[in-house]
Short mmCIF file of C-alpha atoms and ligand atoms in Angstrom, two decimals:
data_model
loop_
_atom_site.label_atom_id
_atom_site.label_comp_id
_atom_site.label_asym_id
_atom_site.label_seq_id
_atom_site.Cartn_x
_atom_site.Cartn_y
_atom_site.Cartn_z
CA MET A 258 68.92 110.94 142.93
CA SER A 259 66.07 108.78 144.20
CA THR A 260 65.48 105.30 142.86
CA VAL A 261 61.88 104.24 142.28
CA PRO A 262 60.89 101.14 144.33
CA LEU A 263 58.69 98.24 143.29
CA LEU A 264 55.65 97.10 145.26
CA LEU A 265 55.82 93.35 145.98
CA ASP A 266 53.79 91.59 148.62
CA GLY A 267 52.80 94.88 150.21
CA GLN A 268 56.46 95.92 150.64
CA TRP A 269 58.37 98.63 148.81
CA THR A 270 61.57 97.02 147.57
CA HIS A 271 64.64 97.97 145.55
CA PRO A 272 65.62 95.12 143.26
CA PRO A 273 69.21 94.46 142.28
CA ALA A 274 68.54 95.97 138.81
CA GLN A 275 71.16 95.79 136.05
CA SER A 276 70.10 99.06 134.54
CA PHE A 277 68.05 102.17 135.24
CA GLY A 278 66.01 104.53 133.08
CA PRO A 279 65.66 108.29 133.61
CA VAL A 280 62.46 109.93 134.86
CA HIS A 281 62.40 113.54 133.68
CA ASN A 282 60.71 116.72 134.64
CA PRO A 283 59.93 117.51 130.95
CA CYS A 284 59.52 121.22 131.72
CA LYS A 285 63.10 121.50 132.84
CA GLY A 286 64.75 118.66 130.92
CA GLU A 287 66.18 117.45 134.22
CA ILE A 288 66.31 113.89 135.56
CA ILE A 289 64.33 113.68 138.80
CA ALA A 290 64.53 109.95 139.55
CA GLU A 291 65.86 106.66 138.25
CA VAL A 292 63.61 103.78 137.50
CA PRO A 293 64.88 100.16 137.67
CA MET A 294 64.50 98.26 134.41
CA CYS A 295 63.35 94.96 135.87
CA GLY A 296 63.04 91.55 134.24
CA GLY A 297 61.56 88.07 134.62
CA ALA A 298 62.61 87.56 138.26
CA GLU A 299 60.69 90.61 139.53
CA VAL A 300 57.68 89.74 137.36
CA ASP A 301 57.64 86.25 138.85
CA ALA A 302 57.91 87.62 142.40
CA ALA A 303 54.96 89.94 141.71
CA VAL A 304 52.86 87.17 140.15
CA GLN A 305 53.57 84.82 143.10
CA SER A 306 52.60 87.57 145.52
CA ALA A 307 49.38 88.22 143.59
CA LYS A 308 48.60 84.51 143.41
CA ARG A 309 48.92 84.11 147.21
CA ALA A 310 46.71 87.13 147.80
CA TYR A 311 44.14 85.84 145.28
CA ALA A 312 43.29 82.86 147.47
CA SER A 313 41.65 85.07 150.09
CA TRP A 314 40.80 88.27 148.12
CA SER A 315 38.73 86.35 145.58
CA LYS A 316 36.63 85.00 148.50
CA THR A 317 36.34 88.32 150.34
CA PRO A 318 32.69 89.37 150.58
CA VAL A 319 31.67 92.11 148.18
CA TYR A 320 30.92 94.70 150.87
CA ASP A 321 34.38 94.20 152.39
CA ARG A 322 36.03 94.71 149.00
CA VAL A 323 33.93 97.79 148.33
CA ALA A 324 34.72 99.19 151.77
CA VAL A 325 38.41 99.34 150.79
CA LEU A 326 37.49 100.96 147.48
CA PHE A 327 35.36 103.63 149.22
CA LYS A 328 38.24 104.38 151.57
CA TYR A 329 40.61 104.51 148.58
CA ARG A 330 38.19 106.85 146.76
CA HIS A 331 38.20 109.10 149.79
CA LEU A 332 42.03 109.11 150.02
CA LEU A 333 42.39 109.90 146.31
CA ASP A 334 40.09 112.87 146.84
CA GLU A 335 42.11 113.99 149.87
CA HIS A 336 45.39 113.77 147.92
CA PHE A 337 43.91 115.05 144.66
CA ASP A 338 46.10 118.14 144.40
CA GLU A 339 49.26 116.40 145.51
CA LEU A 340 48.71 113.69 142.89
CA SER A 341 47.88 116.25 140.18
CA ARG A 342 51.09 118.11 140.95
CA LEU A 343 53.03 114.86 140.73
CA ILE A 344 51.51 114.22 137.26
CA VAL A 345 52.63 117.70 136.17
CA ARG A 346 56.14 117.03 137.49
CA GLU A 347 56.81 113.83 135.62
CA ASN A 348 54.57 114.31 132.59
CA GLY A 349 54.62 118.07 131.91
CA LYS A 350 50.89 118.59 131.22
CA THR A 351 49.19 121.63 132.81
CA LEU A 352 47.81 121.41 136.33
CA GLU A 353 44.27 121.63 134.97
CA GLU A 354 44.98 118.78 132.51
CA ALA A 355 46.50 116.77 135.35
CA ARG A 356 43.37 117.33 137.41
CA GLY A 357 41.38 116.00 134.44
CA ASP A 358 43.71 112.95 134.37
CA MET A 359 42.90 112.35 138.05
CA ARG A 360 39.17 113.05 137.75
CA ARG A 361 38.74 110.56 134.92
CA GLY A 362 40.58 107.96 137.03
CA LEU A 363 38.50 108.71 140.09
CA GLU A 364 35.36 108.18 138.12
CA VAL A 365 36.49 104.61 137.39
CA ALA A 366 37.14 104.12 141.13
CA ASP A 367 33.54 105.38 141.70
CA PHE A 368 32.26 102.93 139.14
CA ALA A 369 34.18 100.12 140.82
CA CYS A 370 32.43 100.89 144.12
CA SER A 371 29.16 99.75 142.47
CA ILE A 372 30.60 96.31 141.67
CA GLY A 373 27.96 94.56 143.77
CA GLU A 374 25.40 95.79 141.26
CA THR A 375 27.41 95.60 138.03
CA ALA A 376 28.83 92.07 138.61
CA LYS A 377 25.54 90.44 139.66
CA GLY A 378 24.48 87.31 137.81
CA GLU A 379 21.08 86.17 136.47
CA TYR A 380 18.51 83.70 137.73
CA LEU A 381 15.79 81.80 135.91
CA PRO A 382 13.50 79.33 137.70
CA GLU A 383 12.05 76.35 135.78
CA LEU A 384 14.57 76.35 132.96
CA ALA A 385 13.23 72.82 132.57
CA ALA A 386 10.74 70.94 134.77
CA GLY A 387 12.02 71.31 138.34
CA ILE A 388 15.35 72.76 137.19
CA ASP A 389 16.49 76.28 138.10
CA ALA A 390 19.42 78.12 136.50
CA HIS A 391 21.63 80.92 137.71
CA THR A 392 24.78 82.53 136.49
CA SER A 393 27.50 84.27 138.52
CA ARG A 394 30.41 86.41 137.44
CA GLU A 395 33.59 85.02 138.98
CA PRO A 396 37.02 86.63 139.17
CA ILE A 397 39.60 85.28 136.75
CA GLY A 398 42.83 85.33 138.75
CA VAL A 399 45.96 87.47 138.52
CA CYS A 400 45.51 90.30 136.00
CA ALA A 401 48.24 92.57 134.66
CA GLY A 402 48.10 96.13 133.34
CA ILE A 403 50.71 97.76 131.08
CA THR A 404 50.27 101.48 130.61
CA PRO A 405 51.61 104.44 128.58
CA PHE A 406 53.16 107.74 129.73
CA ASN A 407 50.43 110.15 128.65
CA PHE A 408 47.86 109.62 131.40
CA PRO A 409 49.86 108.56 134.48
CA ALA A 410 46.73 108.24 136.66
CA MET A 411 43.73 107.70 134.39
CA VAL A 412 45.00 104.80 132.26
CA PRO A 413 46.21 102.62 135.16
CA MET A 414 42.88 103.39 136.83
CA TRP A 415 40.95 102.24 133.77
CA MET A 416 42.18 98.82 134.88
CA TYR A 417 43.08 97.99 138.44
CA PRO A 418 40.11 99.41 140.45
CA VAL A 419 37.64 97.32 138.42
CA ALA A 420 39.85 94.23 138.29
CA ILE A 421 40.41 94.32 142.06
CA ALA A 422 36.77 95.15 142.81
CA CYS A 423 35.81 91.99 140.88
CA GLY A 424 38.00 89.90 143.26
CA ASN A 425 41.12 89.60 141.11
CA THR A 426 44.63 90.57 142.18
CA PHE A 427 46.80 92.76 140.00
CA VAL A 428 50.33 93.47 138.70
CA LEU A 429 50.80 96.98 137.24
CA LYS A 430 53.69 97.79 134.88
CA PRO A 431 53.40 101.55 134.44
CA SER A 432 55.29 103.51 131.81
CA GLU A 433 58.93 103.75 132.86
CA LYS A 434 58.63 107.47 131.93
CA VAL A 435 56.06 108.23 134.64
CA PRO A 436 56.48 105.67 137.47
CA LEU A 437 56.05 108.13 140.38
CA THR A 438 52.30 108.68 140.05
CA ALA A 439 51.69 104.91 139.78
CA ASN A 440 53.64 104.31 143.00
CA ARG A 441 51.74 107.01 144.88
CA LEU A 442 48.39 105.59 143.63
CA ALA A 443 49.48 102.20 144.94
CA GLU A 444 50.68 103.59 148.26
CA LEU A 445 47.26 105.14 148.92
CA PHE A 446 45.55 101.87 148.10
CA LEU A 447 47.60 100.13 150.79
CA GLU A 448 46.72 102.98 153.18
CA ALA A 449 43.04 102.29 152.38
CA GLY A 450 43.47 98.79 153.80
CA LEU A 451 44.07 96.68 150.68
CA PRO A 452 45.61 93.41 151.79
CA GLU A 453 49.24 92.73 150.91
CA GLY A 454 49.83 91.30 147.49
CA VAL A 455 46.45 92.27 145.97
CA PHE A 456 48.16 95.11 144.09
CA ASN A 457 51.78 94.90 142.95
CA VAL A 458 53.86 97.31 140.86
CA VAL A 459 56.83 96.26 138.72
CA HIS A 460 58.86 98.84 136.77
CA GLY A 461 60.69 98.45 133.51
CA GLY A 462 60.18 98.22 129.76
CA ARG A 463 60.03 95.50 127.12
CA GLU A 464 61.60 92.78 129.25
CA VAL A 465 58.90 93.15 131.90
CA VAL A 466 56.16 93.29 129.29
CA ASP A 467 57.37 90.12 127.58
CA ALA A 468 57.72 88.35 130.92
CA LEU A 469 54.11 89.29 131.81
CA CYS A 470 52.77 88.13 128.42
CA GLY A 471 54.43 84.73 128.83
CA HIS A 472 53.91 84.14 132.55
CA PRO A 473 51.65 81.11 133.17
CA GLY A 474 50.35 82.62 136.44
CA ILE A 475 48.66 85.55 134.69
CA ALA A 476 45.09 85.17 133.47
CA ALA A 477 44.51 88.48 131.69
CA ILE A 478 46.45 91.38 130.30
CA SER A 479 45.22 94.95 129.76
CA PHE A 480 47.52 97.05 127.56
CA VAL A 481 47.41 100.67 126.45
CA GLY A 482 50.11 102.18 124.25
CA SER A 483 51.22 102.55 120.66
CA THR A 484 49.82 100.25 117.96
CA GLY A 485 53.00 98.28 117.26
CA VAL A 486 53.38 97.33 120.90
CA ALA A 487 49.62 96.78 121.33
CA ARG A 488 49.68 94.23 118.50
CA HIS A 489 52.80 92.60 119.94
CA VAL A 490 51.23 92.28 123.38
CA TYR A 491 47.95 90.99 121.96
CA THR A 492 49.73 88.33 119.85
CA GLU A 493 52.13 87.22 122.60
CA ALA A 494 49.59 87.14 125.44
CA CYS A 495 46.97 85.34 123.26
CA LYS A 496 49.63 82.81 122.26
CA HIS A 497 49.99 82.06 125.98
CA GLY A 498 46.24 81.57 126.41
CA LYS A 499 45.48 84.81 128.14
CA ARG A 500 42.48 87.06 127.91
CA VAL A 501 43.69 90.33 126.34
CA GLN A 502 42.41 93.85 125.79
CA SER A 503 45.04 95.90 123.98
CA ALA A 504 44.51 99.53 122.98
CA GLY A 505 46.80 101.19 120.44
CA GLY A 506 47.43 104.51 118.72
CA ALA A 507 45.15 106.76 116.73
CA LYS A 508 44.69 109.38 114.03
CA ASN A 509 41.54 111.33 114.85
CA VAL A 510 39.67 113.72 112.64
CA LEU A 511 38.04 117.08 113.44
CA LEU A 512 35.64 117.78 110.56
CA VAL A 513 34.12 121.26 110.27
CA LEU A 514 31.08 121.89 108.08
CA PRO A 515 30.25 125.39 106.81
CA ASP A 516 27.38 125.82 109.28
CA ALA A 517 29.45 125.04 112.39
CA GLU A 518 29.23 127.51 115.31
CA LEU A 519 32.67 129.02 114.86
CA ASP A 520 33.77 130.33 118.25
CA ALA A 521 32.91 127.14 120.09
CA THR A 522 34.43 125.04 117.25
CA LEU A 523 37.71 126.93 117.39
CA GLN A 524 37.97 126.36 121.13
CA ALA A 525 37.27 122.68 120.66
CA ILE A 526 39.85 122.33 117.89
CA LEU A 527 42.49 124.04 119.99
CA SER A 528 41.93 121.95 123.10
CA SER A 529 41.60 118.70 121.12
CA ALA A 530 44.74 119.16 119.01
CA PHE A 531 47.00 120.90 121.55
CA GLY A 532 45.62 119.88 124.99
CA CYS A 533 48.24 117.74 126.79
CA ALA A 534 50.64 118.95 124.05
CA GLY A 535 48.77 116.72 121.59
CA GLN A 536 49.78 113.61 123.55
CA ARG A 537 46.37 112.06 123.81
CA CYS A 538 45.02 109.07 121.93
CA MET A 539 41.83 111.13 121.44
CA ALA A 540 43.68 114.20 120.18
CA GLY A 541 42.40 115.62 116.90
CA SER A 542 45.30 115.38 114.47
CA LEU A 543 43.51 115.85 111.13
CA LEU A 544 41.51 119.03 110.64
CA MET A 545 39.13 118.84 107.68
CA GLY A 546 37.31 122.02 106.72
CA VAL A 547 34.49 121.52 104.22
CA GLY A 548 33.72 124.73 102.34
CA HIS A 549 35.93 126.87 104.56
CA GLY A 550 38.83 127.59 102.23
CA ASP A 551 41.62 129.57 103.88
CA GLN A 552 39.45 131.32 106.42
CA LEU A 553 39.29 128.43 108.90
CA ARG A 554 43.07 127.91 108.67
CA GLU A 555 43.74 131.58 109.39
CA GLN A 556 41.43 131.57 112.38
CA VAL A 557 42.97 128.43 113.76
CA VAL A 558 46.51 129.85 113.37
CA GLU A 559 45.46 133.04 115.10
CA ALA A 560 44.05 131.03 118.02
CA MET A 561 47.28 128.90 118.10
CA ASN A 562 49.38 132.05 118.31
CA GLY A 563 47.49 132.94 121.48
CA LEU A 564 48.39 129.69 123.26
CA ALA A 565 50.94 130.28 126.03
CA LEU A 566 53.60 127.58 125.75
CA GLY A 567 55.58 127.26 128.95
CA ASP A 568 56.85 125.65 132.12
CA THR A 569 53.65 124.15 133.50
CA TYR A 570 55.52 123.15 136.66
CA ASP A 571 56.44 126.63 137.79
CA ASP A 572 54.31 128.97 135.73
CA PRO A 573 50.55 128.65 136.31
CA SER A 574 49.80 130.86 133.30
CA ALA A 575 51.27 128.26 130.88
CA GLN A 576 48.46 126.79 128.73
CA MET A 577 50.52 124.17 126.95
CA GLY A 578 53.46 122.17 128.32
CA PRO A 579 56.32 120.22 126.79
CA VAL A 580 56.31 116.74 125.23
CA ILE A 581 57.51 113.84 127.33
CA ASP A 582 61.25 113.67 126.46
CA ASP A 583 63.98 114.76 124.09
CA ALA A 584 63.40 111.72 121.86
CA ALA A 585 59.75 112.77 121.38
CA ARG A 586 60.74 116.37 120.64
CA ASP A 587 63.38 115.30 118.12
CA ARG A 588 60.99 112.91 116.41
CA LEU A 589 58.36 115.65 116.04
CA PHE A 590 60.90 118.15 114.74
CA THR A 591 61.95 115.58 112.14
CA SER A 592 58.32 115.05 111.06
CA ILE A 593 57.81 118.79 110.64
CA ALA A 594 61.09 119.05 108.66
CA ASP A 595 60.02 116.12 106.44
CA ALA A 596 56.66 117.74 105.72
CA GLU A 597 58.41 120.97 104.76
CA ALA A 598 60.87 119.05 102.55
CA GLU A 599 57.90 117.37 100.77
CA GLY A 600 56.60 120.86 99.88
CA LEU A 601 53.70 120.94 102.36
CA ALA A 602 52.71 124.35 103.69
CA LEU A 603 53.71 125.13 107.30
CA ALA A 604 50.93 127.45 108.35
CA ARG A 605 52.51 127.53 111.80
CA ASP A 606 55.93 126.08 112.63
CA GLY A 607 56.26 124.80 116.19
CA ARG A 608 60.05 124.50 115.96
CA GLU A 609 60.26 128.27 116.29
CA GLY A 610 60.09 130.28 119.53
CA VAL A 611 60.27 127.39 121.99
CA PRO A 612 61.93 127.71 125.44
CA ASP A 613 65.55 126.53 125.58
CA ALA A 614 65.19 124.28 128.65
CA GLY A 615 62.79 121.35 128.61
CA PHE A 616 61.32 119.36 125.74
CA PHE A 617 59.14 121.87 123.99
CA VAL A 618 57.42 121.74 120.60
CA GLY A 619 55.15 124.64 119.76
CA PRO A 620 51.72 124.20 118.21
CA THR A 621 52.13 123.35 114.53
CA LEU A 622 49.73 123.42 111.61
CA ILE A 623 50.63 121.76 108.31
CA ASP A 624 48.27 122.73 105.50
CA GLN A 625 47.35 121.25 102.10
CA VAL A 626 47.85 117.68 103.32
CA GLU A 627 46.37 115.06 101.01
CA PRO A 628 45.30 111.54 101.94
CA ASP A 629 48.22 109.96 100.03
CA ARG A 630 50.81 111.57 102.36
CA ASP A 631 52.56 109.67 105.12
CA ILE A 632 51.67 112.42 107.54
CA PHE A 633 47.98 111.72 106.91
CA ARG A 634 48.24 108.09 108.11
CA GLU A 635 50.96 108.19 110.76
CA GLU A 636 50.31 108.94 114.39
CA LEU A 637 52.64 111.80 115.40
CA PHE A 638 51.56 112.07 119.05
CA GLY A 639 52.42 115.69 119.65
CA PRO A 640 51.10 119.21 118.99
CA VAL A 641 51.13 118.89 115.20
CA LEU A 642 47.83 119.27 113.35
CA SER A 643 47.43 118.50 109.63
CA MET A 644 44.81 120.32 107.58
CA LEU A 645 42.91 118.91 104.60
CA HIS A 646 40.27 120.52 102.39
CA PRO A 647 37.67 117.98 101.28
CA GLU A 648 34.94 119.23 98.92
CA THR A 649 32.06 117.48 100.67
CA LEU A 650 31.06 115.61 103.81
CA ASP A 651 31.10 112.38 101.78
CA GLU A 652 34.63 112.97 100.60
CA ALA A 653 35.76 113.69 104.13
CA ILE A 654 34.19 110.50 105.47
CA ALA A 655 35.75 108.46 102.64
CA TRP A 656 39.19 109.91 103.44
CA PHE A 657 38.81 109.17 107.16
CA ASN A 658 37.63 105.63 106.47
CA GLN A 659 40.93 104.90 104.61
CA LEU A 660 42.86 105.26 107.85
CA PRO A 661 44.08 102.12 109.62
CA PHE A 662 43.07 103.47 113.04
CA GLY A 663 39.58 103.66 114.57
CA ASN A 664 39.61 105.66 117.76
CA ALA A 665 37.77 108.97 117.33
CA ALA A 666 36.07 111.24 114.78
CA THR A 667 34.34 114.50 115.50
CA LEU A 668 31.98 116.62 113.43
CA PHE A 669 31.15 120.28 113.99
CA THR A 670 27.81 121.29 112.49
CA GLN A 671 24.32 122.53 113.26
CA ASP A 672 22.77 120.11 110.77
CA GLY A 673 21.21 117.13 112.54
CA ASN A 674 20.97 115.06 109.40
CA ALA A 675 24.67 115.55 108.54
CA ALA A 676 25.53 114.64 112.15
CA ARG A 677 23.43 111.48 111.97
CA ARG A 678 25.01 110.45 108.64
CA PHE A 679 28.47 111.11 109.97
CA ALA A 680 27.91 109.05 113.13
CA ARG A 681 26.46 106.20 111.06
CA GLU A 682 29.08 106.14 108.28
CA VAL A 683 32.36 106.92 109.96
CA GLU A 684 34.24 103.72 110.72
CA CYS A 685 35.56 104.16 114.22
CA GLY A 686 34.53 103.45 117.77
CA MET A 687 34.12 106.88 119.40
CA ILE A 688 32.21 109.69 117.71
CA GLY A 689 31.87 113.32 118.75
CA ILE A 690 29.24 115.77 117.58
CA ASN A 691 30.31 119.33 118.43
CA LEU A 692 32.87 117.97 120.90
CA GLY A 693 36.63 118.10 120.51
CA VAL A 694 37.47 115.03 122.62
CA PRO A 695 34.65 112.44 122.64
CA ALA A 696 36.25 110.34 125.38
CA PRO A 697 33.60 108.25 127.14
CA VAL A 698 33.90 108.56 130.90
CA ALA A 699 33.89 105.62 133.28
CA LEU A 700 30.35 104.45 132.59
CA PHE A 701 30.88 103.73 128.87
CA PRO A 702 33.44 101.61 127.10
CA PHE A 703 36.54 103.25 125.64
CA SER A 704 35.62 101.62 122.37
CA GLY A 705 38.46 101.96 119.77
CA TRP A 706 38.29 99.89 116.58
CA ASP A 707 40.74 98.49 114.01
CA GLU A 708 44.40 99.26 114.71
CA SER A 709 43.35 101.30 117.75
CA PHE A 710 42.21 98.19 119.58
CA PHE A 711 43.00 94.47 119.61
CA GLY A 712 40.65 92.28 121.57
CA ASP A 713 36.94 91.95 122.28
CA LEU A 714 36.07 93.67 125.54
CA HIS A 715 37.26 97.29 126.09
CA VAL A 716 38.16 99.02 129.30
CA GLN A 717 35.49 100.97 131.26
CA GLY A 718 31.79 100.44 131.79
CA GLN A 719 30.12 97.05 131.77
CA GLU A 720 32.66 95.70 129.25
CA GLY A 721 35.35 96.28 131.87
CA VAL A 722 33.43 94.15 134.39
CA MET A 723 32.95 91.45 131.75
CA PHE A 724 36.66 91.46 130.90
CA TYR A 725 37.67 90.96 134.55
CA THR A 726 35.13 88.21 135.29
CA ARG A 727 34.09 84.89 133.80
CA GLN A 728 30.66 83.40 133.94
CA LYS A 729 29.59 80.31 135.84
CA THR A 730 26.20 78.78 135.08
CA VAL A 731 24.61 76.54 137.69
CA LEU A 732 21.65 74.26 136.97
CA SER A 733 19.97 72.76 140.07
CA ARG A 734 17.29 70.19 140.71
CA TRP A 735 16.25 69.58 144.31
P1 NAD B 3 54.44 102.86 124.16
O1 NAD B 3 53.79 101.86 123.27
O2 NAD B 3 55.84 103.30 123.84
O3 NAD B 3 54.54 102.26 125.65
C1 NAD B 3 53.41 101.72 126.28
C2 NAD B 3 53.90 100.63 127.26
O4 NAD B 3 54.54 99.59 126.51
C3 NAD B 3 54.88 101.12 128.24
O5 NAD B 3 54.60 100.58 129.52
C4 NAD B 3 56.23 100.66 127.71
O6 NAD B 3 57.16 100.38 128.74
C5 NAD B 3 55.86 99.40 126.98
N1 NAD B 3 56.71 99.18 125.79
C6 NAD B 3 57.25 100.13 124.99
N2 NAD B 3 57.91 99.54 123.96
C7 NAD B 3 57.76 98.18 124.10
C8 NAD B 3 58.19 97.08 123.34
N3 NAD B 3 58.91 97.22 122.25
N4 NAD B 3 57.80 95.85 123.75
C9 NAD B 3 57.07 95.71 124.88
N5 NAD B 3 56.65 96.74 125.64
C10 NAD B 3 56.98 97.98 125.26
O7 NAD B 3 53.45 104.06 124.28
P2 NAD B 3 53.70 105.47 124.98
O8 NAD B 3 54.68 106.25 124.13
O9 NAD B 3 53.98 105.29 126.41
O10 NAD B 3 52.26 106.11 124.88
C11 NAD B 3 51.78 106.73 123.68
C12 NAD B 3 50.94 105.81 122.86
O11 NAD B 3 49.85 105.27 123.62
C13 NAD B 3 50.27 106.52 121.68
O12 NAD B 3 50.39 105.69 120.54
C14 NAD B 3 48.86 106.67 122.11
O13 NAD B 3 47.94 106.78 121.02
C15 NAD B 3 48.65 105.43 122.87
N6 NAD B 3 47.52 105.52 123.77
C16 NAD B 3 46.37 104.85 123.41
C17 NAD B 3 45.25 104.94 124.19
C18 NAD B 3 44.00 104.22 123.80
O14 NAD B 3 43.10 104.08 124.62
N7 NAD B 3 43.86 103.75 122.57
C19 NAD B 3 45.28 105.71 125.39
C20 NAD B 3 46.46 106.35 125.72
C21 NAD B 3 47.58 106.26 124.88
#
């Protein structure tokens, strides 16, 4: 059994950990590695290493920083398939989904290569008589990233390539469920010529997170995970004077109007709700059919029956993989059982016909859900879709706007006016029109609202550059 090392000061090290957590291959249900559950001592070592490296990295000329990023970009491309396979191994998504995970991360690395342009300041001569003004965007210091299990490559890469390109140094605390991809991403960054200590990786859970939030050497924290932890990290890190961006959970709607183009809509519903086994913060989890009656439900169930659930690690024909671990599977089975006990209609029951080995939950559709049900409001984070039948577009929007979350809402229609009204009136940060997963790629902010995001500046795009820099304004008279 291999033990997952930490990256401190450019060295891979095995700390004297008190306890270890399991890393699974979720397709098999087997433990493939052990991850050390670190604490304050390892966090402090990582922060000290990042602080030392900051002294020179923050002064490294932009072209030299970008040269390392270009080399890194090249190495990620060269190792694309190996990394994608590693994602499948520890996360269980399909190889194509893992490639998507990598591609989205790579696009952020591409964006980071343009830091010379995106982090430029402004200049205004004669602000007053004989006085010129300019601003510059300066790095902020040691930044930390805390990430979830569902995108082992993309979510860490939302953070560290941009932070490091801006001249900061970084401590990553990846999900203890998927530490292997994070380590390989870090290893390639070293191979690209990143100086020691600029990028550090510490493994563990709550203890590491709390130590990061309270450490005086850390300037900023980026968090992505469930809402309860996102709120906790935001509160704790703000209390310690840090800049924080903290993304939480979601409950996203897929709303289908009577005039929607049905074949394309069905495909989009399927991939949104069941892609990555429903473990995406942009997954559609509420299906609302306006004026569709039972027909839409039957078509969706038929399409779900055609989805090949299976061992994505060994069987390339599998279209949907397992959930991350036995705890996630058991939690989802309980939610389905609770819905059944409440008298909701199980149009398709994902507890049936699942492989014995591994952590599988089949695609599930719960019909006749009303907005007063718990299942309407709670994030399930698995392949379980709830169906509602609003009478009108207005009713559907009003139902959606009751939700505490604000990540994504999608409308399927051919009516431009309905689409415009939907985009204007729905209260959330990412809107899709005839798209199942309206995830903005690297150039635009990943702009969740409400309980899906705590903070001011989101990851990705220009907001990411603003988050990882602070402005200096210089007035000069000569
Ligand atoms: P999680 O909240 O359990 O874990 C996220 C991180 O927080 C991990 O690194 C974990 O070690 C740490 N953590 C867990 N419990 C903690 C605690 N009590 N105190 C301090 N730290 C703790 O999330 P997950 O299960 O890994 O990922 C799924 C969640 O992430 C879903 O809710 C999903 O919606 C969300 N997510 C959100 C986005 C977004 O952009 N909004 C993107 C991806 C995932």
